[in-house]
Amino acid sequence: MTSYQQPQPKQPISWSTGKQWLNQGIKLFQQMQKHWYATLLILGLAVMLLSMLSVQVALMVLMLVMPVMTAWYYLLCRQVQTNPQQAQVPGQLWSHCRSLLLSRLNALLILGVLAVALNYAMHAVQLMLLETMQLPVLTPETAAEITFSEALTRLLVSVLTGLPVALLMAFSPALVVFNEDSPIQAMIRSVKTVFFAWQAILSLTLWLMMLSMAAAFILSLVVGLLAGAFGMGIANVLILLFMGVMMGVVFSANYVTYDALYPPKNGHQDGMDSMQSQESIYKEI
């Protein structure tokens, strides 16, 4: 574990910082999108192959490797940030990041195992709470007859049971790969980091939600038109592209958030000896 015990942001953190992080995340995604799509393609093909054997196994493996995928994308972002010339040589960039990822792979896989266990534990808690409230498991038939109050109750239960996992995993992959924290240390520090910058992180979350809803509304109009003219095939492709873009923006904004809270220091390598240390290039807009 490195000597940095808490975030040391270069700039004051406030509500407005969340919007700045979103703007920076969008810019970063535009710069990194070819690497993001390539990563998604590889992961998607692997999940598709596994789903042919078992959908449950494929979903479990996806949860298991999510910290690895997150760390991989963050490593790509950090390498491009510290050495922009490498972005012009994708093979060299990927090779270098692969060696960095392998050096922390065991810790990231342990983090993935913990994430899977946490997700299943909180899902069990969610089912127990719904049963206590005498709310049955949703089926296609009961979902069509659900009332607004019941839907709101289910949403609140889902948020409450999902929040602990979100807090524990928010910055854990980055802390494992950059700060060389152990999985448990990273999860604890992740929660402390969220509380440290809760205003900006909540602001970023709300901005991401509003962006997603606005984009989804526009997409629904476009899909409705295209589905009638060309069938659902084109519509499904657009939906997948939309999901890929939004995931890329979220991951990029999360990296920008980590980079702002734990900026590289002069003379400090963030747990990667081969990286050149310098300040983040992502300044306030």
mmCIF file of C-alpha atoms in Angstrom:
data_model
loop_
_atom_site.group_PDB
_atom_site.id
_atom_site.type_symbol
_atom_site.label_atom_id
_atom_site.label_comp_id
_atom_site.label_asym_id
_atom_site.label_seq_id
_atom_site.Cartn_x
_atom_site.Cartn_y
_atom_site.Cartn_z
ATOM 1 C CA MET A 1 0.000 0.000 0.000
ATOM 2 C CA THR A 2 1.346 3.448 -0.871
ATOM 3 C CA SER A 3 1.822 6.392 1.483
ATOM 4 C CA TYR A 4 -1.323 8.179 0.283
ATOM 5 C CA GLN A 5 -3.963 7.442 2.893
ATOM 6 C CA GLN A 6 -6.622 9.821 1.608
ATOM 7 C CA PRO A 7 -7.435 11.749 -1.573
ATOM 8 C CA GLN A 8 -5.203 14.729 -2.253
ATOM 9 C CA PRO A 9 -7.059 16.622 -5.004
ATOM 10 C CA LYS A 10 -5.311 19.456 -6.785
ATOM 11 C CA GLN A 11 -8.519 21.522 -6.863
ATOM 12 C CA PRO A 12 -11.252 22.226 -4.278
ATOM 13 C CA ILE A 13 -14.148 19.768 -4.509
ATOM 14 C CA SER A 14 -17.701 21.155 -4.741
ATOM 15 C CA TRP A 15 -21.068 20.464 -6.355
ATOM 16 C CA SER A 16 -19.944 22.077 -9.620
ATOM 17 C CA THR A 17 -16.972 19.722 -9.837
ATOM 18 C CA GLY A 18 -19.276 16.861 -10.813
ATOM 19 C CA LYS A 19 -20.311 18.637 -14.017
ATOM 20 C CA GLN A 20 -16.663 19.372 -14.801
ATOM 21 C CA TRP A 21 -15.793 15.696 -14.339
ATOM 22 C CA LEU A 22 -18.592 14.754 -16.735
ATOM 23 C CA ASN A 23 -17.301 17.181 -19.376
ATOM 24 C CA GLN A 24 -13.786 15.840 -18.956
ATOM 25 C CA GLY A 25 -15.071 12.266 -19.087
ATOM 26 C CA ILE A 26 -16.840 12.909 -22.396
ATOM 27 C CA LYS A 27 -13.647 14.411 -23.836
ATOM 28 C CA LEU A 28 -11.614 11.474 -22.569
ATOM 29 C CA PHE A 29 -14.060 8.988 -24.098
ATOM 30 C CA GLN A 30 -13.784 10.724 -27.462
ATOM 31 C CA GLN A 31 -10.029 10.256 -27.232
ATOM 32 C CA MET A 32 -10.196 6.641 -26.007
ATOM 33 C CA GLN A 33 -13.243 5.299 -27.835
ATOM 34 C CA LYS A 34 -11.398 2.969 -30.233
ATOM 35 C CA HIS A 35 -9.699 1.288 -27.263
ATOM 36 C CA TRP A 36 -13.019 1.129 -25.421
ATOM 37 C CA TYR A 37 -14.872 -0.487 -28.320
ATOM 38 C CA ALA A 38 -12.067 -3.007 -28.848
ATOM 39 C CA THR A 39 -12.200 -3.929 -25.153
ATOM 40 C CA LEU A 40 -15.989 -4.282 -25.261
ATOM 41 C CA LEU A 41 -15.779 -6.445 -28.382
ATOM 42 C CA ILE A 42 -13.315 -8.865 -26.784
ATOM 43 C CA LEU A 43 -15.334 -9.054 -23.567
ATOM 44 C CA GLY A 44 -18.617 -9.437 -25.473
ATOM 45 C CA LEU A 45 -17.300 -12.325 -27.580
ATOM 46 C CA ALA A 46 -16.013 -14.099 -24.465
ATOM 47 C CA VAL A 47 -19.364 -13.702 -22.683
ATOM 48 C CA MET A 48 -21.250 -14.925 -25.772
ATOM 49 C CA LEU A 49 -19.105 -18.070 -25.944
ATOM 50 C CA LEU A 50 -19.628 -18.754 -22.251
ATOM 51 C CA SER A 51 -23.383 -18.129 -22.509
ATOM 52 C CA MET A 52 -23.605 -20.999 -25.001
ATOM 53 C CA LEU A 53 -22.600 -23.267 -22.130
ATOM 54 C CA SER A 54 -24.514 -21.528 -19.346
ATOM 55 C CA VAL A 55 -26.022 -18.072 -19.027
ATOM 56 C CA GLN A 56 -25.571 -18.171 -15.255
ATOM 57 C CA VAL A 57 -21.875 -19.001 -15.595
ATOM 58 C CA ALA A 58 -21.440 -16.233 -18.180
ATOM 59 C CA LEU A 59 -23.020 -13.658 -15.859
ATOM 60 C CA MET A 60 -20.894 -14.809 -12.913
ATOM 61 C CA VAL A 61 -17.718 -14.629 -14.993
ATOM 62 C CA LEU A 62 -18.725 -11.162 -16.196
ATOM 63 C CA MET A 63 -19.057 -9.950 -12.593
ATOM 64 C CA LEU A 64 -15.780 -11.655 -11.725
ATOM 65 C CA VAL A 65 -13.757 -9.961 -14.476
ATOM 66 C CA MET A 66 -15.420 -6.541 -14.233
ATOM 67 C CA PRO A 67 -12.697 -5.169 -11.902
ATOM 68 C CA VAL A 68 -10.084 -6.497 -14.360
ATOM 69 C CA MET A 69 -11.826 -4.786 -17.282
ATOM 70 C CA THR A 70 -12.142 -1.557 -15.303
ATOM 71 C CA ALA A 71 -8.466 -1.600 -14.341
ATOM 72 C CA TRP A 72 -7.511 -2.367 -17.962
ATOM 73 C CA TYR A 73 -9.374 0.646 -19.304
ATOM 74 C CA TYR A 74 -7.975 2.885 -16.558
ATOM 75 C CA LEU A 75 -4.453 1.720 -17.405
ATOM 76 C CA LEU A 76 -5.039 2.632 -21.044
ATOM 77 C CA CYS A 77 -6.304 6.063 -19.987
ATOM 78 C CA ARG A 78 -3.358 6.657 -17.657
ATOM 79 C CA GLN A 79 -0.819 5.580 -20.291
ATOM 80 C CA VAL A 80 -2.321 7.884 -22.913
ATOM 81 C CA GLN A 81 -2.457 10.648 -20.304
ATOM 82 C CA THR A 82 1.217 10.291 -19.330
ATOM 83 C CA ASN A 83 2.518 9.427 -22.794
ATOM 84 C CA PRO A 84 0.182 10.703 -25.558
ATOM 85 C CA GLN A 85 2.533 9.435 -28.278
ATOM 86 C CA GLN A 86 1.677 5.837 -27.334
ATOM 87 C CA ALA A 87 -1.930 6.419 -28.425
ATOM 88 C CA GLN A 88 -0.627 6.468 -31.999
ATOM 89 C CA VAL A 89 0.831 2.949 -31.570
ATOM 90 C CA PRO A 90 -2.045 0.777 -30.247
ATOM 91 C CA GLY A 91 -0.016 -2.440 -30.290
ATOM 92 C CA GLN A 92 2.710 -0.981 -28.099
ATOM 93 C CA LEU A 93 0.142 0.656 -25.817
ATOM 94 C CA TRP A 94 -1.829 -2.566 -25.308
ATOM 95 C CA SER A 95 1.319 -4.622 -24.783
ATOM 96 C CA HIS A 96 2.591 -2.249 -22.115
ATOM 97 C CA CYS A 97 -0.767 -2.068 -20.324
ATOM 98 C CA ARG A 98 -1.107 -5.856 -20.454
ATOM 99 C CA SER A 99 2.173 -6.285 -18.572
ATOM 100 C CA LEU A 100 1.045 -3.735 -15.975
ATOM 101 C CA LEU A 101 -2.313 -5.474 -15.600
ATOM 102 C CA LEU A 102 -0.732 -8.908 -15.165
ATOM 103 C CA SER A 103 1.374 -7.591 -12.286
ATOM 104 C CA ARG A 104 -1.856 -6.899 -10.321
ATOM 105 C CA LEU A 105 -4.074 -9.581 -11.836
ATOM 106 C CA ASN A 106 -4.273 -11.782 -8.733
ATOM 107 C CA ALA A 107 -5.442 -8.892 -6.559
ATOM 108 C CA LEU A 108 -7.984 -7.828 -9.178
ATOM 109 C CA LEU A 109 -9.380 -11.364 -9.452
ATOM 110 C CA ILE A 110 -9.719 -11.541 -5.657
ATOM 111 C CA LEU A 111 -11.545 -8.208 -5.848
ATOM 112 C CA GLY A 112 -13.815 -9.756 -8.471
ATOM 113 C CA VAL A 113 -14.567 -12.727 -6.210
ATOM 114 C CA LEU A 114 -15.447 -10.347 -3.383
ATOM 115 C CA ALA A 115 -17.672 -8.355 -5.752
ATOM 116 C CA VAL A 116 -19.540 -11.510 -6.806
ATOM 117 C CA ALA A 117 -20.023 -12.546 -3.170
ATOM 118 C CA LEU A 118 -21.242 -9.059 -2.233
ATOM 119 C CA ASN A 119 -23.687 -8.952 -5.129
ATOM 120 C CA TYR A 120 -25.196 -12.313 -4.227
ATOM 121 C CA ALA A 121 -25.342 -11.403 -0.523
ATOM 122 C CA MET A 122 -27.115 -8.102 -1.189
ATOM 123 C CA HIS A 123 -29.464 -9.812 -3.642
ATOM 124 C CA ALA A 124 -30.423 -12.237 -0.873
ATOM 125 C CA VAL A 125 -31.016 -9.280 1.454
ATOM 126 C CA GLN A 126 -33.154 -7.645 -1.224
ATOM 127 C CA LEU A 127 -35.314 -10.770 -1.610
ATOM 128 C CA MET A 128 -35.654 -11.023 2.177
ATOM 129 C CA LEU A 129 -36.800 -7.393 2.443
ATOM 130 C CA LEU A 130 -39.323 -7.837 -0.370
ATOM 131 C CA GLU A 131 -40.646 -10.987 1.293
ATOM 132 C CA THR A 132 -40.934 -9.141 4.617
ATOM 133 C CA MET A 133 -42.979 -6.463 2.843
ATOM 134 C CA GLN A 134 -45.090 -9.236 1.283
ATOM 135 C CA LEU A 135 -44.074 -8.233 -2.232
ATOM 136 C CA PRO A 136 -43.945 -11.294 -4.520
ATOM 137 C CA VAL A 137 -41.210 -11.980 -7.060
ATOM 138 C CA LEU A 138 -42.025 -10.134 -10.267
ATOM 139 C CA THR A 139 -43.217 -12.146 -13.258
ATOM 140 C CA PRO A 140 -44.318 -10.830 -16.678
ATOM 141 C CA GLU A 141 -47.917 -11.137 -15.493
ATOM 142 C CA THR A 142 -47.494 -9.354 -12.159
ATOM 143 C CA ALA A 143 -45.211 -6.687 -13.663
ATOM 144 C CA ALA A 144 -48.040 -5.550 -15.936
ATOM 145 C CA GLU A 145 -50.302 -4.944 -12.914
ATOM 146 C CA ILE A 146 -47.777 -3.317 -10.572
ATOM 147 C CA THR A 147 -48.888 -0.117 -8.848
ATOM 148 C CA PHE A 148 -46.845 3.069 -8.636
ATOM 149 C CA SER A 149 -46.346 2.750 -4.872
ATOM 150 C CA GLU A 150 -45.144 -0.839 -5.215
ATOM 151 C CA ALA A 151 -42.787 0.107 -8.037
ATOM 152 C CA LEU A 152 -41.372 2.935 -5.902
ATOM 153 C CA THR A 153 -40.929 0.587 -2.932
ATOM 154 C CA ARG A 154 -39.107 -1.961 -5.083
ATOM 155 C CA LEU A 155 -36.888 0.786 -6.484
ATOM 156 C CA LEU A 156 -35.972 2.040 -3.004
ATOM 157 C CA VAL A 157 -35.162 -1.489 -1.828
ATOM 158 C CA SER A 158 -33.037 -2.045 -4.922
ATOM 159 C CA VAL A 159 -31.127 1.215 -4.369
ATOM 160 C CA LEU A 160 -30.579 0.543 -0.653
ATOM 161 C CA THR A 161 -29.258 -2.973 -1.262
ATOM 162 C CA GLY A 162 -27.157 -1.937 -4.242
ATOM 163 C CA LEU A 163 -25.586 1.131 -2.625
ATOM 164 C CA PRO A 164 -23.128 -0.745 -0.350
ATOM 165 C CA VAL A 165 -21.710 -2.665 -3.318
ATOM 166 C CA ALA A 166 -21.458 0.536 -5.357
ATOM 167 C CA LEU A 167 -19.578 2.318 -2.554
ATOM 168 C CA LEU A 168 -17.186 -0.574 -1.987
ATOM 169 C CA MET A 169 -16.415 -1.035 -5.672
ATOM 170 C CA ALA A 170 -16.462 2.596 -6.867
ATOM 171 C CA PHE A 171 -12.683 3.137 -6.803
ATOM 172 C CA SER A 172 -11.427 -0.303 -5.769
ATOM 173 C CA PRO A 173 -10.018 -1.415 -9.163
ATOM 174 C CA ALA A 174 -8.120 1.866 -9.584
ATOM 175 C CA LEU A 175 -6.772 1.733 -6.024
ATOM 176 C CA VAL A 176 -5.612 -1.861 -6.530
ATOM 177 C CA VAL A 177 -3.827 -1.212 -9.816
ATOM 178 C CA PHE A 178 -2.463 2.309 -9.245
ATOM 179 C CA ASN A 179 -1.986 2.524 -5.461
ATOM 180 C CA GLU A 180 -1.180 -1.179 -4.978
ATOM 181 C CA ASP A 181 -3.793 -1.538 -2.239
ATOM 182 C CA SER A 182 -4.909 -5.009 -1.252
ATOM 183 C CA PRO A 183 -8.523 -5.797 -2.276
ATOM 184 C CA ILE A 184 -9.827 -5.238 1.259
ATOM 185 C CA GLN A 185 -7.824 -2.033 1.711
ATOM 186 C CA ALA A 186 -9.064 -0.782 -1.653
ATOM 187 C CA MET A 187 -12.699 -1.428 -0.777
ATOM 188 C CA ILE A 188 -12.391 0.365 2.554
ATOM 189 C CA ARG A 189 -10.601 3.315 0.985
ATOM 190 C CA SER A 190 -13.160 3.388 -1.839
ATOM 191 C CA VAL A 191 -15.950 4.036 0.678
ATOM 192 C CA LYS A 192 -13.881 6.702 2.453
ATOM 193 C CA THR A 193 -13.131 8.362 -0.900
ATOM 194 C CA VAL A 194 -16.811 8.547 -1.827
ATOM 195 C CA PHE A 195 -17.617 10.173 1.513
ATOM 196 C CA PHE A 196 -14.653 12.530 1.110
ATOM 197 C CA ALA A 197 -15.982 13.892 -2.207
ATOM 198 C CA TRP A 198 -19.661 12.979 -1.835
ATOM 199 C CA GLN A 199 -20.997 16.288 -3.160
ATOM 200 C CA ALA A 200 -19.087 16.150 -6.440
ATOM 201 C CA ILE A 201 -19.680 12.401 -6.864
ATOM 202 C CA LEU A 202 -23.422 12.778 -6.231
ATOM 203 C CA SER A 203 -23.497 15.690 -8.678
ATOM 204 C CA LEU A 204 -21.673 13.584 -11.291
ATOM 205 C CA THR A 205 -24.110 10.710 -10.744
ATOM 206 C CA LEU A 206 -27.137 12.982 -11.211
ATOM 207 C CA TRP A 207 -25.648 14.516 -14.369
ATOM 208 C CA LEU A 208 -24.966 11.044 -15.766
ATOM 209 C CA MET A 209 -28.542 10.005 -15.001
ATOM 210 C CA MET A 210 -29.958 13.083 -16.743
ATOM 211 C CA LEU A 211 -27.680 12.552 -19.747
ATOM 212 C CA SER A 212 -28.718 8.887 -19.957
ATOM 213 C CA MET A 213 -32.429 9.702 -19.740
ATOM 214 C CA ALA A 214 -32.202 12.436 -22.366
ATOM 215 C CA ALA A 215 -30.206 10.212 -24.717
ATOM 216 C CA ALA A 216 -32.568 7.265 -24.091
ATOM 217 C CA PHE A 217 -35.596 9.435 -24.917
ATOM 218 C CA ILE A 218 -34.066 10.546 -28.216
ATOM 219 C CA LEU A 219 -32.998 6.973 -28.967
ATOM 220 C CA SER A 220 -36.527 5.666 -28.330
ATOM 221 C CA LEU A 221 -37.897 8.088 -30.938
ATOM 222 C CA VAL A 222 -35.258 7.078 -33.481
ATOM 223 C CA VAL A 223 -35.709 3.371 -32.759
ATOM 224 C CA GLY A 224 -39.480 3.688 -33.150
ATOM 225 C CA LEU A 225 -39.032 5.209 -36.600
ATOM 226 C CA LEU A 226 -36.354 2.775 -37.767
ATOM 227 C CA ALA A 227 -38.092 -0.305 -36.368
ATOM 228 C CA GLY A 228 -41.184 0.459 -38.433
ATOM 229 C CA ALA A 229 -39.174 1.059 -41.591
ATOM 230 C CA PHE A 230 -36.351 -1.506 -41.344
ATOM 231 C CA GLY A 231 -37.375 -3.929 -38.586
ATOM 232 C CA MET A 232 -36.008 -4.562 -35.118
ATOM 233 C CA GLY A 233 -32.573 -5.662 -36.340
ATOM 234 C CA ILE A 234 -31.385 -2.098 -36.958
ATOM 235 C CA ALA A 235 -33.114 -0.943 -33.775
ATOM 236 C CA ASN A 236 -31.286 -3.557 -31.673
ATOM 237 C CA VAL A 237 -27.940 -2.503 -33.157
ATOM 238 C CA LEU A 238 -28.647 1.119 -32.223
ATOM 239 C CA ILE A 239 -29.602 0.109 -28.698
ATOM 240 C CA LEU A 240 -26.350 -1.839 -28.292
ATOM 241 C CA LEU A 241 -24.350 1.121 -29.613
ATOM 242 C CA PHE A 242 -26.142 3.446 -27.200
ATOM 243 C CA MET A 243 -25.373 1.157 -24.263
ATOM 244 C CA GLY A 244 -21.730 0.924 -25.334
ATOM 245 C CA VAL A 245 -21.363 4.695 -25.622
ATOM 246 C CA MET A 246 -23.028 5.370 -22.272
ATOM 247 C CA MET A 247 -20.899 2.742 -20.534
ATOM 248 C CA GLY A 248 -17.800 4.309 -22.083
ATOM 249 C CA VAL A 249 -18.783 7.768 -20.833
ATOM 250 C CA VAL A 250 -19.455 6.386 -17.335
ATOM 251 C CA PHE A 251 -16.124 4.545 -17.174
ATOM 252 C CA SER A 252 -14.280 7.597 -18.528
ATOM 253 C CA ALA A 253 -15.968 9.923 -16.021
ATOM 254 C CA ASN A 254 -15.105 7.488 -13.218
ATOM 255 C CA TYR A 255 -11.463 7.489 -14.272
ATOM 256 C CA VAL A 256 -11.432 11.300 -14.420
ATOM 257 C CA THR A 257 -12.892 11.324 -10.902
ATOM 258 C CA TYR A 258 -10.186 9.015 -9.586
ATOM 259 C CA ASP A 259 -7.503 10.990 -11.439
ATOM 260 C CA ALA A 260 -8.759 14.214 -9.879
ATOM 261 C CA LEU A 261 -8.845 12.784 -6.360
ATOM 262 C CA TYR A 262 -5.574 10.841 -6.611
ATOM 263 C CA PRO A 263 -3.518 12.787 -9.166
ATOM 264 C CA PRO A 264 -0.061 11.445 -10.055
ATOM 265 C CA LYS A 265 2.637 13.119 -7.994
ATOM 266 C CA ASN A 266 6.102 14.130 -9.113
ATOM 267 C CA GLY A 267 8.464 11.359 -8.124
ATOM 268 C CA HIS A 268 5.618 8.929 -7.437
ATOM 269 C CA GLN A 269 4.767 6.164 -9.883
ATOM 270 C CA ASP A 270 1.275 5.226 -8.641
ATOM 271 C CA GLY A 271 2.450 1.654 -8.213
ATOM 272 C CA MET A 272 3.811 1.380 -11.798
ATOM 273 C CA ASP A 273 7.564 1.900 -12.050
ATOM 274 C CA SER A 274 7.567 2.286 -15.820
ATOM 275 C CA MET A 275 5.148 5.223 -15.928
ATOM 276 C CA GLN A 276 6.295 8.834 -16.145
ATOM 277 C CA SER A 277 4.840 10.859 -13.276
ATOM 278 C CA GLN A 278 3.158 14.131 -14.051
ATOM 279 C CA GLU A 279 0.066 16.126 -13.164
ATOM 280 C CA SER A 280 -3.250 15.172 -14.654
ATOM 281 C CA ILE A 281 -3.906 16.764 -18.030
ATOM 282 C CA TYR A 282 -7.582 16.940 -17.182
ATOM 283 C CA LYS A 283 -8.046 20.395 -15.724
ATOM 284 C CA GLU A 284 -11.211 22.224 -14.850
ATOM 285 C CA ILE A 285 -13.172 23.401 -17.873
#
